[in-house]
PDB file of C-alpha atoms in Angstrom:
ATOM      1  CA  UNK P   1       1.127 138.101  82.542  1.00  0.00           C
ATOM      2  CA  UNK P   2       1.371 140.740  80.125  1.00  0.00           C
ATOM      3  CA  UNK P   3       4.788 141.047  80.683  1.00  0.00           C
ATOM      4  CA  UNK P   4       5.507 137.465  80.378  1.00  0.00           C
ATOM      5  CA  UNK P   5       3.599 137.623  77.132  1.00  0.00           C
ATOM      6  CA  UNK P   6       5.548 140.473  75.838  1.00  0.00           C
ATOM      7  CA  UNK P   7       8.764 138.944  76.737  1.00  0.00           C
ATOM      8  CA  UNK P   8       7.771 135.543  74.882  1.00  0.00           C
ATOM      9  CA  UNK P   9       6.797 137.155  71.851  1.00  0.00           C
ATOM     10  CA  UNK P  10      10.062 139.050  71.276  1.00  0.00           C
ATOM     11  CA  UNK P  11      11.930 135.718  71.817  1.00  0.00           C
ATOM     12  CA  UNK P  12       9.710 133.773  69.772  1.00  0.00           C
ATOM     13  CA  UNK P  13       9.591 136.391  66.778  1.00  0.00           C
ATOM     14  CA  UNK P  14      13.478 136.283  66.862  1.00  0.00           C
ATOM     15  CA  UNK P  15      13.727 132.764  66.961  1.00  0.00           C
ATOM     16  CA  UNK P  16      11.039 132.500  64.055  1.00  0.00           C
ATOM     17  CA  UNK P  17      13.257 134.939  62.150  1.00  0.00           C
ATOM     18  CA  UNK P  18      16.519 132.502  62.268  1.00  0.00           C
ATOM     19  CA  UNK P  19      14.564 129.623  61.710  1.00  0.00           C
ATOM     20  CA  UNK P  20      12.749 130.999  58.653  1.00  0.00           C
ATOM     21  CA  UNK P  21      15.947 132.509  57.284  1.00  0.00           C
ATOM     22  CA  UNK P  22      17.472 129.158  57.683  1.00  0.00           C
ATOM     23  CA  UNK P  23      14.520 127.400  55.811  1.00  0.00           C
ATOM     24  CA  UNK P  24      14.271 129.959  53.266  1.00  0.00           C
ATOM     25  CA  UNK P  25      17.990 129.581  52.664  1.00  0.00           C
ATOM     26  CA  UNK P  26      17.723 125.798  51.902  1.00  0.00           C
ATOM     27  CA  UNK P  27      14.247 126.254  49.807  1.00  0.00           C
ATOM     28  CA  UNK P  28      15.657 128.867  47.592  1.00  0.00           C
ATOM     29  CA  UNK P  29      18.656 127.039  47.380  1.00  0.00           C
ATOM     30  CA  UNK P  30      17.237 123.873  46.334  1.00  0.00           C
ATOM     31  CA  UNK P  31      14.714 125.583  43.754  1.00  0.00           C
ATOM     32  CA  UNK P  32      11.569 125.557  45.973  1.00  0.00           C
ATOM     33  CA  UNK P  33      10.975 129.036  46.835  1.00  0.00           C
ATOM     34  CA  UNK P  34       7.202 128.960  45.895  1.00  0.00           C
ATOM     35  CA  UNK P  35       6.880 126.884  49.264  1.00  0.00           C
ATOM     36  CA  UNK P  36       7.365 129.554  51.207  1.00  0.00           C
ATOM     37  CA  UNK P  37       3.676 129.963  51.763  1.00  0.00           C
ATOM     38  CA  UNK P  38       3.553 126.543  52.809  1.00  0.00           C
ATOM     39  CA  UNK P  39       6.102 127.490  55.502  1.00  0.00           C
ATOM     40  CA  UNK P  40       4.010 130.616  56.645  1.00  0.00           C
ATOM     41  CA  UNK P  41       0.759 128.303  56.512  1.00  0.00           C
ATOM     42  CA  UNK P  42       2.486 126.200  59.176  1.00  0.00           C
ATOM     43  CA  UNK P  43       3.522 129.202  61.030  1.00  0.00           C
ATOM     44  CA  UNK P  44      -0.040 130.475  60.789  1.00  0.00           C
ATOM     45  CA  UNK P  45      -1.667 126.817  62.325  1.00  0.00           C
ATOM     46  CA  UNK P  46       1.093 126.833  64.496  1.00  0.00           C
ATOM     47  CA  UNK P  47       0.459 130.329  66.163  1.00  0.00           C
ATOM     48  CA  UNK P  48      -3.755 129.633  66.113  1.00  0.00           C
ATOM     49  CA  UNK P  49      -2.551 126.251  68.145  1.00  0.00           C
ATOM     50  CA  UNK P  50      -0.547 127.953  70.693  1.00  0.00           C
ATOM     51  CA  UNK P  51      -2.593 131.082  71.117  1.00  0.00           C
ATOM     52  CA  UNK P  52      -5.510 128.744  71.647  1.00  0.00           C
ATOM     53  CA  UNK P  53      -3.878 126.450  74.456  1.00  0.00           C
ATOM     54  CA  UNK P  54      -2.816 129.574  76.203  1.00  0.00           C
ATOM     55  CA  UNK P  55      -6.048 131.557  76.203  1.00  0.00           C
ATOM     56  CA  UNK P  56      -8.112 128.157  77.149  1.00  0.00           C
ATOM     57  CA  UNK P  57      -5.235 127.522  79.721  1.00  0.00           C
ATOM     58  CA  UNK P  58      -5.877 131.231  81.063  1.00  0.00           C
ATOM     59  CA  UNK P  59      -9.519 130.800  80.862  1.00  0.00           C
ATOM     60  CA  UNK P  60      -9.600 127.918  82.774  1.00  0.00           C
ATOM     61  CA  UNK P  61      -7.914 129.138  85.558  1.00  0.00           C
ATOM     62  CA  UNK P  62     -11.108 130.685  87.427  1.00  0.00           C
ATOM     63  CA  UNK P  63     -13.226 128.074  86.775  1.00  0.00           C
ATOM     64  CA  UNK P  64     -14.072 125.053  88.845  1.00  0.00           C
ATOM     65  CA  UNK P  65     -12.578 121.685  88.508  1.00  0.00           C
ATOM     66  CA  UNK P  66     -15.381 120.488  85.993  1.00  0.00           C
ATOM     67  CA  UNK P  67     -15.403 123.906  84.146  1.00  0.00           C
ATOM     68  CA  UNK P  68     -11.882 123.972  83.461  1.00  0.00           C
ATOM     69  CA  UNK P  69     -11.811 120.116  82.374  1.00  0.00           C
ATOM     70  CA  UNK P  70     -14.578 121.072  80.050  1.00  0.00           C
ATOM     71  CA  UNK P  71     -12.770 124.222  78.842  1.00  0.00           C
ATOM     72  CA  UNK P  72      -9.443 122.005  78.153  1.00  0.00           C
ATOM     73  CA  UNK P  73     -11.308 119.259  76.531  1.00  0.00           C
ATOM     74  CA  UNK P  74     -13.284 121.782  74.208  1.00  0.00           C
ATOM     75  CA  UNK P  75      -9.767 123.381  73.393  1.00  0.00           C
ATOM     76  CA  UNK P  76      -8.164 120.370  72.472  1.00  0.00           C
ATOM     77  CA  UNK P  77     -11.115 119.226  70.023  1.00  0.00           C
ATOM     78  CA  UNK P  78     -10.798 122.861  68.292  1.00  0.00           C
ATOM     79  CA  UNK P  79      -6.870 122.813  67.960  1.00  0.00           C
ATOM     80  CA  UNK P  80      -6.408 118.925  66.848  1.00  0.00           C
ATOM     81  CA  UNK P  81     -10.031 119.877  64.547  1.00  0.00           C
ATOM     82  CA  UNK P  82      -7.921 122.711  63.021  1.00  0.00           C
ATOM     83  CA  UNK P  83      -4.465 121.201  62.757  1.00  0.00           C
ATOM     84  CA  UNK P  84      -6.163 118.179  60.675  1.00  0.00           C
ATOM     85  CA  UNK P  85      -8.009 120.187  58.356  1.00  0.00           C
ATOM     86  CA  UNK P  86      -5.079 122.178  57.555  1.00  0.00           C
ATOM     87  CA  UNK P  87      -2.541 119.410  57.280  1.00  0.00           C
ATOM     88  CA  UNK P  88      -5.509 117.560  55.081  1.00  0.00           C
ATOM     89  CA  UNK P  89      -5.974 120.243  52.537  1.00  0.00           C
ATOM     90  CA  UNK P  90      -1.975 120.528  52.755  1.00  0.00           C
ATOM     91  CA  UNK P  91      -1.676 116.407  51.821  1.00  0.00           C
ATOM     92  CA  UNK P  92      -4.270 116.867  49.220  1.00  0.00           C
ATOM     93  CA  UNK P  93      -1.809 119.493  47.315  1.00  0.00           C
ATOM     94  CA  UNK P  94       0.911 117.544  47.328  1.00  0.00           C
ATOM     95  CA  UNK P  95       3.486 115.911  49.447  1.00  0.00           C
ATOM     96  CA  UNK P  96       5.946 118.680  49.752  1.00  0.00           C
ATOM     97  CA  UNK P  97       3.259 121.155  50.592  1.00  0.00           C
ATOM     98  CA  UNK P  98       2.482 118.945  53.339  1.00  0.00           C
ATOM     99  CA  UNK P  99       6.245 118.261  54.589  1.00  0.00           C
ATOM    100  CA  UNK P 100       6.952 122.117  54.413  1.00  0.00           C
ATOM    101  CA  UNK P 101       3.723 123.173  56.073  1.00  0.00           C
ATOM    102  CA  UNK P 102       4.068 120.426  58.961  1.00  0.00           C
ATOM    103  CA  UNK P 103       7.511 121.786  59.062  1.00  0.00           C
ATOM    104  CA  UNK P 104       6.355 125.220  59.933  1.00  0.00           C
ATOM    105  CA  UNK P 105       4.076 123.951  62.607  1.00  0.00           C
ATOM    106  CA  UNK P 106       6.402 122.246  64.512  1.00  0.00           C
ATOM    107  CA  UNK P 107       9.101 124.825  64.337  1.00  0.00           C
ATOM    108  CA  UNK P 108       6.414 127.193  65.809  1.00  0.00           C
ATOM    109  CA  UNK P 109       5.232 124.947  68.571  1.00  0.00           C
ATOM    110  CA  UNK P 110       8.404 123.721  69.242  1.00  0.00           C
ATOM    111  CA  UNK P 111      10.082 127.137  69.933  1.00  0.00           C
ATOM    112  CA  UNK P 112       6.754 128.133  71.448  1.00  0.00           C
ATOM    113  CA  UNK P 113       7.091 125.167  74.100  1.00  0.00           C
ATOM    114  CA  UNK P 114      10.753 125.818  74.559  1.00  0.00           C
ATOM    115  CA  UNK P 115      10.210 130.107  75.150  1.00  0.00           C
ATOM    116  CA  UNK P 116       7.644 129.122  77.626  1.00  0.00           C
ATOM    117  CA  UNK P 117       9.550 126.565  79.573  1.00  0.00           C
ATOM    118  CA  UNK P 118      12.596 129.326  79.342  1.00  0.00           C
ATOM    119  CA  UNK P 119      10.060 131.885  80.499  1.00  0.00           C
ATOM    120  CA  UNK P 120       8.694 129.920  83.347  1.00  0.00           C
ATOM    121  CA  UNK P 121      12.204 128.949  84.563  1.00  0.00           C
ATOM    122  CA  UNK P 122      13.547 132.527  84.760  1.00  0.00           C
ATOM    123  CA  UNK P 123      10.341 133.530  86.741  1.00  0.00           C
ATOM    124  CA  UNK P 124      11.095 131.218  89.384  1.00  0.00           C
ATOM    125  CA  UNK P 125      14.403 132.177  89.668  1.00  0.00           C
TER     126      UNK P 125
END
């Protein structure tokens, strides 16, 4: 598991670096470089979301079916609540901040899922 997460983190870091470079060029070329904080807030939210999902899945692996179900439902409530709180705060700042925060979250989450799928496919080969 540690080897998988190590490879996963390295690949995700490289992908996020490329995505951050592309988004930052886009933001700075439009004169909205001040929205980089919103992008990193989206990344942080995505990191907490994915980290909680992985931890809850790992923790529920050794539980009974009922215990695993409770663990996963509780994790879902925590993840969605945190996502709602962050995006709710961002939309009250401005629509642009909300958009960039949501973009950061979706980039982090989407790249994480893609790298998890890739890692799982490589392990089965």
